Coordinates of C-alpha atoms and ligand atoms in Angstrom, one line a residue:
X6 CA -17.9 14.7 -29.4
X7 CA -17.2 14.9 -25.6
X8 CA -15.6 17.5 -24.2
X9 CA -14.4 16.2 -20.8
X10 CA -13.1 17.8 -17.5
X11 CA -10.9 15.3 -15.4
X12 CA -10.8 16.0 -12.0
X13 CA -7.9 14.4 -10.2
X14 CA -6.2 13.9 -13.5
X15 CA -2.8 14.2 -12.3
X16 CA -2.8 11.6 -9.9
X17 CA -2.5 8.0 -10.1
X18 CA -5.7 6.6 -12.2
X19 CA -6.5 10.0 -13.3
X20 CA -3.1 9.8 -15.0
X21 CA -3.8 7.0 -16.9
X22 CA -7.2 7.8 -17.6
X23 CA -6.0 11.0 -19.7
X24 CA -3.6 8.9 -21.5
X25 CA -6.2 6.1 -22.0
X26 CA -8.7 8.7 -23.5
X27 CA -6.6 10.5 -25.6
X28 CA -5.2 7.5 -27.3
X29 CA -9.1 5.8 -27.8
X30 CA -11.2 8.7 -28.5
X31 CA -8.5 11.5 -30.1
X32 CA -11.6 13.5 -31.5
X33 CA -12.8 14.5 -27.5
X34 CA -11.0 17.4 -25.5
X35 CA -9.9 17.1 -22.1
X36 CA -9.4 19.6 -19.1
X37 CA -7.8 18.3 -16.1
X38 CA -8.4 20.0 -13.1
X39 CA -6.3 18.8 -10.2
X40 CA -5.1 20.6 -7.1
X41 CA -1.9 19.2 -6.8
X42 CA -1.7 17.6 -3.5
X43 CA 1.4 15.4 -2.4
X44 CA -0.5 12.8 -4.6
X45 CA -0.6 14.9 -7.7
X46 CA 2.0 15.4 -10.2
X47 CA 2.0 17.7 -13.2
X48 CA 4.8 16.3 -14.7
X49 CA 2.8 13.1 -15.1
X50 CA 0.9 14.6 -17.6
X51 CA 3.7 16.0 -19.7
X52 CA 2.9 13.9 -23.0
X53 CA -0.5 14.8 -22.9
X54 CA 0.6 18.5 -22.7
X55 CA 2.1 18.2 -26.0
X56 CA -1.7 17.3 -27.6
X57 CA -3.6 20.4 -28.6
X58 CA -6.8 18.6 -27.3
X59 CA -5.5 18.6 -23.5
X60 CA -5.0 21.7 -20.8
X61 CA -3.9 21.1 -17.6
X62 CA -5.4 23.4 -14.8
X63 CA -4.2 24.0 -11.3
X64 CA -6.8 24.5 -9.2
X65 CA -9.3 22.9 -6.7
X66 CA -12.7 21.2 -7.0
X67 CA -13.5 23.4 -4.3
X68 CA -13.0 26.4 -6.2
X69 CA -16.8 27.2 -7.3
X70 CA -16.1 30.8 -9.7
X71 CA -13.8 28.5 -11.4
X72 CA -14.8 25.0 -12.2
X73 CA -18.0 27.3 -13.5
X74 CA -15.7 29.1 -15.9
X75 CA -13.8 25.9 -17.1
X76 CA -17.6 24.5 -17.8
X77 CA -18.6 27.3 -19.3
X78 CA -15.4 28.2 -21.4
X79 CA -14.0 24.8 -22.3
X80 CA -18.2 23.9 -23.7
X81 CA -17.7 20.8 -20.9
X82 CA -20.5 18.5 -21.0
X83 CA -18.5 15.2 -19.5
X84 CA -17.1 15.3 -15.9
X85 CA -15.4 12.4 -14.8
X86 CA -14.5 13.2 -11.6
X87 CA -11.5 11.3 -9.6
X88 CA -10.1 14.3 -7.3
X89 CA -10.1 12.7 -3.7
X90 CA -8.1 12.3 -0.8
X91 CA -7.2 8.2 -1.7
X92 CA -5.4 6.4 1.1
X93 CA -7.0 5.0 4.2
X94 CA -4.1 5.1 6.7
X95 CA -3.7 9.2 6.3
X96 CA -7.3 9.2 6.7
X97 CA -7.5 7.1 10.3
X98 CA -4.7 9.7 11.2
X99 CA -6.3 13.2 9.7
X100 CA -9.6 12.8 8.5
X101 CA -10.9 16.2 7.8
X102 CA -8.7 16.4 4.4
X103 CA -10.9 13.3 3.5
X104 CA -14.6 15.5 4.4
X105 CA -13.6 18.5 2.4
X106 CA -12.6 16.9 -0.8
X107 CA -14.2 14.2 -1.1
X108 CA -17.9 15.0 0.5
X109 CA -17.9 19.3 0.4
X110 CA -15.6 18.9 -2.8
X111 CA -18.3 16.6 -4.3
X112 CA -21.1 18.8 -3.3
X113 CA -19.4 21.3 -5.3
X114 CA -18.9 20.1 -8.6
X115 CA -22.8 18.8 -8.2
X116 CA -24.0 22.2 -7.5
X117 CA -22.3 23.6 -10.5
X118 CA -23.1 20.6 -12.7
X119 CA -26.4 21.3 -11.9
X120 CA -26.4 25.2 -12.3
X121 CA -25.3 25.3 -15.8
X122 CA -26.1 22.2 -17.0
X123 CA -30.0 22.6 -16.0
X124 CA -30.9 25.5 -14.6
X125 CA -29.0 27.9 -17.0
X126 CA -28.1 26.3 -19.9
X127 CA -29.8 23.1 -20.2
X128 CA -27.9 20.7 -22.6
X129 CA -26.9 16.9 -22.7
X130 CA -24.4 16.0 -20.0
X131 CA -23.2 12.7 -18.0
X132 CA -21.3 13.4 -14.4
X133 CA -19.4 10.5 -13.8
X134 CA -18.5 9.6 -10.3
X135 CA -15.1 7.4 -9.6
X136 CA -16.0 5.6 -6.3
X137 CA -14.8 2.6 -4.8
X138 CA -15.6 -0.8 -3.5
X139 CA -15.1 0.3 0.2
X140 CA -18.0 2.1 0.7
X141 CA -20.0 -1.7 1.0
X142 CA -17.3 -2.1 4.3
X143 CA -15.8 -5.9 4.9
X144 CA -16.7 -9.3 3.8
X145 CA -16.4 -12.7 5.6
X146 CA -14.8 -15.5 4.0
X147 CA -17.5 -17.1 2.6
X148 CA -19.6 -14.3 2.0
X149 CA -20.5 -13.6 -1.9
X150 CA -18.8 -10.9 -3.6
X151 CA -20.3 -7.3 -3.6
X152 CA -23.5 -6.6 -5.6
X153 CA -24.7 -3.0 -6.6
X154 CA -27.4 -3.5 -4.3
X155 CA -25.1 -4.5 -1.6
X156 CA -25.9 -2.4 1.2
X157 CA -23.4 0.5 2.4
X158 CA -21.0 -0.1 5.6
X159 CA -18.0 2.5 5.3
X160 CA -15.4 1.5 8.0
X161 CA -12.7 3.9 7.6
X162 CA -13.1 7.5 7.7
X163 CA -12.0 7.4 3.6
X164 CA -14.8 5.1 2.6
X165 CA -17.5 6.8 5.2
X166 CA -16.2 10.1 3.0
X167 CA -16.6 8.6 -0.5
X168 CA -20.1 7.0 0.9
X169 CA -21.6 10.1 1.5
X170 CA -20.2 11.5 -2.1
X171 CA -21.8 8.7 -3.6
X172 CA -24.9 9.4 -1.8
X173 CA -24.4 13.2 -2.8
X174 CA -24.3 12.0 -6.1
X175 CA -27.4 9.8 -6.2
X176 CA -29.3 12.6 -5.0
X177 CA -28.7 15.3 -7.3
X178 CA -29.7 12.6 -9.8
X179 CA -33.0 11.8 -8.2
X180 CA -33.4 15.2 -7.4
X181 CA -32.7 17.5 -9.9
X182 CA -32.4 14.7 -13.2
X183 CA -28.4 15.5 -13.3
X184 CA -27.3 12.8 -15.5
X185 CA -25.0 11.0 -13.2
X186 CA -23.1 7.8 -13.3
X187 CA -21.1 5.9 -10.1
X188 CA -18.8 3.3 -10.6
X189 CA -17.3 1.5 -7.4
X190 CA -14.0 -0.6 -8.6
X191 CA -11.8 -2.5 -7.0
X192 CA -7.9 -1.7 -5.5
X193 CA -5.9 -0.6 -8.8
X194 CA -2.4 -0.9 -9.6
X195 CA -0.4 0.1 -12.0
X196 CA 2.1 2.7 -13.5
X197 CA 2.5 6.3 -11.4
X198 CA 0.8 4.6 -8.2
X199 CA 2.0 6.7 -4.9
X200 CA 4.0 4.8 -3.4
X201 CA 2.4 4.8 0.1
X202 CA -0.2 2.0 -1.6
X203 CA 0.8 -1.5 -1.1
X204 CA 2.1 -2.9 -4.6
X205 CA 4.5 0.4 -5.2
X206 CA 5.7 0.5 -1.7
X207 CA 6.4 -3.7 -1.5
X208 CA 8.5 -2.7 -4.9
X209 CA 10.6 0.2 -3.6
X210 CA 11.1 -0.9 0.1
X211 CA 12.9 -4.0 -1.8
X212 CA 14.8 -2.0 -3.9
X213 CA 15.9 -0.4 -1.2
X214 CA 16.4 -2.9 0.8
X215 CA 13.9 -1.5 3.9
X216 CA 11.7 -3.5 5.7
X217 CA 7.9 -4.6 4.0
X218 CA 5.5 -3.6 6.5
X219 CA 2.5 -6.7 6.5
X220 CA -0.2 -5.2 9.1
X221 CA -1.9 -7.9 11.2
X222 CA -1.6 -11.3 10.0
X223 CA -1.4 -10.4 6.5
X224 CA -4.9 -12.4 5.5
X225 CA -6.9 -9.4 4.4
X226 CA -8.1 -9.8 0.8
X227 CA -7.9 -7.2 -2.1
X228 CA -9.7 -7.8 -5.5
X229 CA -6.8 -6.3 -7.5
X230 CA -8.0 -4.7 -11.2
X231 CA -4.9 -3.3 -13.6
X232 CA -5.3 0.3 -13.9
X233 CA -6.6 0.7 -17.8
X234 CA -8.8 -1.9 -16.9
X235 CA -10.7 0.3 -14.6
X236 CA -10.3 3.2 -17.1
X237 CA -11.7 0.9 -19.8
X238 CA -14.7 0.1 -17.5
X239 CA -15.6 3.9 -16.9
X240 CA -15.3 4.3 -20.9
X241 CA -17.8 1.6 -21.6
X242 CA -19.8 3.3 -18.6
X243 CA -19.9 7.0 -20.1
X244 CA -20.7 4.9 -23.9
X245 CA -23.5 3.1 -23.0
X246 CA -23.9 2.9 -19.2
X247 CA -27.6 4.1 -18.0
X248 CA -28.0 7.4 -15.9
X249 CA -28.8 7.1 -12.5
X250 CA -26.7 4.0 -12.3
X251 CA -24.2 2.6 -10.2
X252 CA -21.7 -0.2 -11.9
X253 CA -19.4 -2.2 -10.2
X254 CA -16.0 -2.3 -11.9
X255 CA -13.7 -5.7 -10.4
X256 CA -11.3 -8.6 -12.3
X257 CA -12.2 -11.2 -10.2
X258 CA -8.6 -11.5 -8.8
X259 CA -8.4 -12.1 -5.1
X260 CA -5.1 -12.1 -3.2
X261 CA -4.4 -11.9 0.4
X262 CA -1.7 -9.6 0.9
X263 CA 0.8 -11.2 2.3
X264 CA 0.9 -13.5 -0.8
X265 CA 1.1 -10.5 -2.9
X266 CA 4.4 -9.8 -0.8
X267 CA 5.8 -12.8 -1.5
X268 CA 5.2 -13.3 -5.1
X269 CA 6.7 -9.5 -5.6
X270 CA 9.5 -11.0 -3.7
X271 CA 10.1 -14.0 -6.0
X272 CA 9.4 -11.6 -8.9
X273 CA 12.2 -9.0 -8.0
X274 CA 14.6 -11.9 -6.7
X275 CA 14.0 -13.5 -10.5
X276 CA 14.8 -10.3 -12.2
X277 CA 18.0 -9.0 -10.0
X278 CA 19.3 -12.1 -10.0
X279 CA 19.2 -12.3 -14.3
X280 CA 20.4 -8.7 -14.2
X281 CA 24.0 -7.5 -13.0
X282 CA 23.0 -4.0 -14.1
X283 CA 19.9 -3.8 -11.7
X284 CA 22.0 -5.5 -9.3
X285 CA 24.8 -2.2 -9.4
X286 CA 21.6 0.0 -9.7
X287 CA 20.5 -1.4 -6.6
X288 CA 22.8 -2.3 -4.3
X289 CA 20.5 -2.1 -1.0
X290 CA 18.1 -4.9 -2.0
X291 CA 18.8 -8.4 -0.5
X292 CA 19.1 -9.9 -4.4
X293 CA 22.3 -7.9 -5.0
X294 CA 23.5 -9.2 -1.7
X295 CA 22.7 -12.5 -2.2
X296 CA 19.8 -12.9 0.2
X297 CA 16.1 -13.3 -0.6
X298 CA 13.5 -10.3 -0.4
X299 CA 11.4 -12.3 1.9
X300 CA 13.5 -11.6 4.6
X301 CA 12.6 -8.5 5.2
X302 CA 9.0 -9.1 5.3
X303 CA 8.4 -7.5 8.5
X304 CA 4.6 -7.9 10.7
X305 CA 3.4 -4.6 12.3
X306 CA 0.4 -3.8 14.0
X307 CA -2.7 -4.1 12.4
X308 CA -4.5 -1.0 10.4
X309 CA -7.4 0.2 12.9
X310 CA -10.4 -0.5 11.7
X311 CA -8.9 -2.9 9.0
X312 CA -11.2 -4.2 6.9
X313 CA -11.2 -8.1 6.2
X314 CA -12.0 -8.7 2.7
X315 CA -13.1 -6.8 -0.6
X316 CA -14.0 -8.3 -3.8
X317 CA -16.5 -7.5 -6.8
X318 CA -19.4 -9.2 -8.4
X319 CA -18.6 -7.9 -12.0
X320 CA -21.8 -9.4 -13.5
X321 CA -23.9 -6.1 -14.4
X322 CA -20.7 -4.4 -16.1
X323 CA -20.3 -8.0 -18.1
X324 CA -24.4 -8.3 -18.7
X325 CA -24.7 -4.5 -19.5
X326 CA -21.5 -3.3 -21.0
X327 CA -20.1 -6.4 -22.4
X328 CA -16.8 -5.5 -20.1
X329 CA -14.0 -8.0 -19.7
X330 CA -10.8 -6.7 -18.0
X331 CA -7.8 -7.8 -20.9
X332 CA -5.1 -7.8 -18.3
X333 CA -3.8 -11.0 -16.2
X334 CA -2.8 -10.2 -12.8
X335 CA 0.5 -12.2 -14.0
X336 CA 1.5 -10.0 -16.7
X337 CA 0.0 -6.6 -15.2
X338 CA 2.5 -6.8 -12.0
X339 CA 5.4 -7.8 -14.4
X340 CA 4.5 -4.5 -16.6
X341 CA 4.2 -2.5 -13.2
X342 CA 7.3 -3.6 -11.9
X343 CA 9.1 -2.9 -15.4
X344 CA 7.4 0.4 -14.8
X345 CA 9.3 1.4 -11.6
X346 CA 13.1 -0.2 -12.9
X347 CA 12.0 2.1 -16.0
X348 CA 11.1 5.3 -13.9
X349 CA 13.2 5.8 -11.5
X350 CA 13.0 9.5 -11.1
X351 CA 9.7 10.1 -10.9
X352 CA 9.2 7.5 -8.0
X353 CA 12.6 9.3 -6.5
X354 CA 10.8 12.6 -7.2
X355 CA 7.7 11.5 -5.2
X356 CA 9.1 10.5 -2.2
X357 CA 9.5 14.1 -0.7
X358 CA 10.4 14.3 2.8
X359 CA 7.3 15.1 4.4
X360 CA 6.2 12.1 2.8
X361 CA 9.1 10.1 4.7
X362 CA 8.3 11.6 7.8
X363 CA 4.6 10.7 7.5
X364 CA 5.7 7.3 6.5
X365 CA 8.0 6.9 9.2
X366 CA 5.2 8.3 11.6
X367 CA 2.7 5.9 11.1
X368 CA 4.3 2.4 12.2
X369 CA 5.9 1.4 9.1
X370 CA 9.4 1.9 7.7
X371 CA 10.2 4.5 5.0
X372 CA 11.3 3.7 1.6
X373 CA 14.5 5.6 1.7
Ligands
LIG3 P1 -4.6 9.7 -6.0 O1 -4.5 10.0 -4.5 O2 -3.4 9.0 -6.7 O3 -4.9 11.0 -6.8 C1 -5.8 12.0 -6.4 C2 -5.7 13.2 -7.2 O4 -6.7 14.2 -6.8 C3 -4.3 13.9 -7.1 O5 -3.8 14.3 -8.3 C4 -4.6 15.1 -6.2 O6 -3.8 16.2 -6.5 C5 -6.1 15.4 -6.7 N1 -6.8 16.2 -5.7 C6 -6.9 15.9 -4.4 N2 -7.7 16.8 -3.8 C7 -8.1 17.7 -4.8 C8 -8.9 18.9 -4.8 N3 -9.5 19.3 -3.6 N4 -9.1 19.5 -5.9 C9 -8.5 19.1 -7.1 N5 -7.7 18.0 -7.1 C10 -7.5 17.3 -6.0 O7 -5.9 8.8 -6.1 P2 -6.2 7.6 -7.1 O8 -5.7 6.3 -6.5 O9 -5.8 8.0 -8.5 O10 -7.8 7.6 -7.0 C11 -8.6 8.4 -7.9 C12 -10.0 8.1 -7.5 O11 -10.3 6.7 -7.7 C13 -10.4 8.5 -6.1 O12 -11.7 9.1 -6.2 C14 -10.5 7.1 -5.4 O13 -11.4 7.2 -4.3 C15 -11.0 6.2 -6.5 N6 -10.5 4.8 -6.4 C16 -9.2 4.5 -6.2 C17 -8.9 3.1 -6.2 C18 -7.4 2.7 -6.0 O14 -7.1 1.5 -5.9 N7 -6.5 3.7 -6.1 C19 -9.8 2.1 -6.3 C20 -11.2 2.5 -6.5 C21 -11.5 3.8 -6.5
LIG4 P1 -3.7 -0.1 0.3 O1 -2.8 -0.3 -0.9 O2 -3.5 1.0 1.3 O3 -5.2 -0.1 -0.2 P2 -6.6 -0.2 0.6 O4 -6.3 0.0 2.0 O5 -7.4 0.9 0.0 O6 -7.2 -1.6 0.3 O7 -3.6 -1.5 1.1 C1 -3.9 -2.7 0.5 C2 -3.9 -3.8 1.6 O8 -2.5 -3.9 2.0 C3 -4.7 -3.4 2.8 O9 -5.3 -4.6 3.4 C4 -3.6 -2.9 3.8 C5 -2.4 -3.7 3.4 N1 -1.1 -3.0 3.6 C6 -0.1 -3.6 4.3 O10 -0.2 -4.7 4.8 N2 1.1 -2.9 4.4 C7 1.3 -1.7 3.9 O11 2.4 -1.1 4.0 C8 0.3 -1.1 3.2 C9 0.4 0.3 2.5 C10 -0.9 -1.8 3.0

């Protein structure tokens, strides 16, 4: 039986991953630990509050006394640990958020990891480390997909920060023998996604009828993976997946983004115009006004630093851990969109107004 603390658990694929694991493995117990930051939500979890199994915790990764007490008092011998600072545009803008969670925040939980789980009271374990594909930096065109062995070339301040976590992480492994596991996956999207990410923000700025920021020419590849696909990867990875290893975690599903922006388009314009209800509902988006979304596809200047092209070779998680994602790209952005007509208030919620001002800030348009 695991008993699992979930750092980051109350923001976007931390969400789901609580709700993914209590549904598939109801006999675990989970502790999230999450310090709440504009991209955390408590009220996300509210189902899972209901389950004896599940605690919620406010508190930060940085907070040493404590994480040691949760280990200690909760019998945790799983971490899976997603707690970061997660969007590349705030970190060109402030980076030193992304250097004390995600690298000194790291550090932490290793150093504690290591202090009870060796040193004091030595017991089986797995750390499990949620990284991403951004830390191998930008493809060309023609280039083959990333490889674990690809070598690292962080090109935003966010992926130089989860680089040196993973490095962090490798180390205490090699090191010390912590029982650690990376996985590097792909963009996400999916259900309770901040909407300052692309797929959430392309959804609501047509709802609301606001411009849909493309930066540069729009030609930059993502290698886009529904969200319980990736949890389902870092399940098969803390089953079976070998310490000291680093699995890459991708669908095979590469879009350029401003293809993404039009098929959301077509998508939304589809559903509006089937649906006088959503129509009334939304009475700022072009479809209730008889116009097409696509006109307010808007270009803005490029992201500095922007990198070119992601995608994943998914061959060792296939070869290994027999993993297949089960979601189509076509039927996961239908559920996601369903997801936001269906949750209105808790995208409403998000959208506080320091957020807007951010937003508005930082060359693009806000939602509202
Ligand atoms: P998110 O920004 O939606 O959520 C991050 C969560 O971490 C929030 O709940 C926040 O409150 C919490 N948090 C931040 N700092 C903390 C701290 N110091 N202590 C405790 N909690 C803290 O991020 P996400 O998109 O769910 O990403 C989760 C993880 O997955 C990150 O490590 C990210 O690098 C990685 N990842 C994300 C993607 C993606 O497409 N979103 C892809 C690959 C990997
Ligand atoms: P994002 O969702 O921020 O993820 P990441 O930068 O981690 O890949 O962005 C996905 C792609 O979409 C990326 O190439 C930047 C681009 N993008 C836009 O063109 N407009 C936007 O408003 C946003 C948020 C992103």
């Amino acid at each position: 039986m695991k008993s699992l603390l979930v750092t980051g658990g109350a923001g976007f694929i931390g969400t789901n991953f609580v709700y993914y694991w209590l549904k598939n493995h109801p006999e675990d117990n989970i502790v999230v630990l999450d310090a709440l930051t504009y991209a955390g939500n408590r009220a996300n979890l509210i189902e899972a509050e209901k389950n004896p199994s599940f605690k919620f915790v406010h508190g930060n990764i940085l907070d040493e006394s404590l994480v040691k007490s949760l280990l200690l008092d909760h019998k945790i011998n799983t971490i899976v640990h997603f707690a970061a600072e997660s969007h590349v545009d705030r970190s060109i803008h402030g980076p030193d958020e992304f250097i004390n969670t995600n690298i000194v925040g790291t550090h932490s939980l290793l150093k504690i990891a290591k202090k009870i789980w060796l040193d004091e009271n030595p017991q089986s374990h797995r750390f499990h480390h949620i990284s991403t594909d951004e830390v191998y930096g930008s493809l060309k065109p023609d280039d083959p997909p990333f490889t674990e062995d690809s070598p690292y070339a962080p090109n935003s301040p966010y992926a130089a920060s989860k680089a040196a976590s993973d490095h962090l992480v490798r180390a205490y492994n090699k090191t010390y023998g912590l029982q650690t596991t990376i996985s590097n996956c792909s963009n996400n999207y999916g259900p309770y996604q901040f909407p300052e990410k692309l797929i959430p923000l392309i959804i609501i700025n047509i709802l609301h009828g606001k411009p849909l920021p493309v930066y540069g020419d729009g030609k930059q590849i993502r290698d886009w993976l529904y969200v319980d696909d990736h949890n389902l990867g870092v399940d098969l990875i803390l089953q079976k997946g070998i310490p000291g290893k680093t699995y890459n975690i991708g669908g095979s599903n590469e879009w350029q983004n401003i293809d993404i922006v039009n098929l959301i388009c077509d998508l939304l314009h589809e559903t509006l115009l089937k649906n006088k209800d959503l129509q009334k509902k939304y009475t700022k988006s072009p479809s209730s006004k008889g116009e097409h979304p696509k006109t307010l596809i808007t270009n803005v200047p490029d992201r500095l630093g922007h990198d070119r092209r992601y995608a994943i070779d998914p061959k060792l998680m296939l070869a290994e851990l027999n993993y297949k994602p089960n979601e189509l790209f076509s039927t996961g952005i239908e559920k996601n969109i369903e997801w936001i007509f269906s949750n209105n208030e808790w995208w409403e919620s998000v959208l506080d107004e320091s957020y807007l001002d951010w937003i508005d800030k930082n060359y693009h348009c806000s939602p509202k």
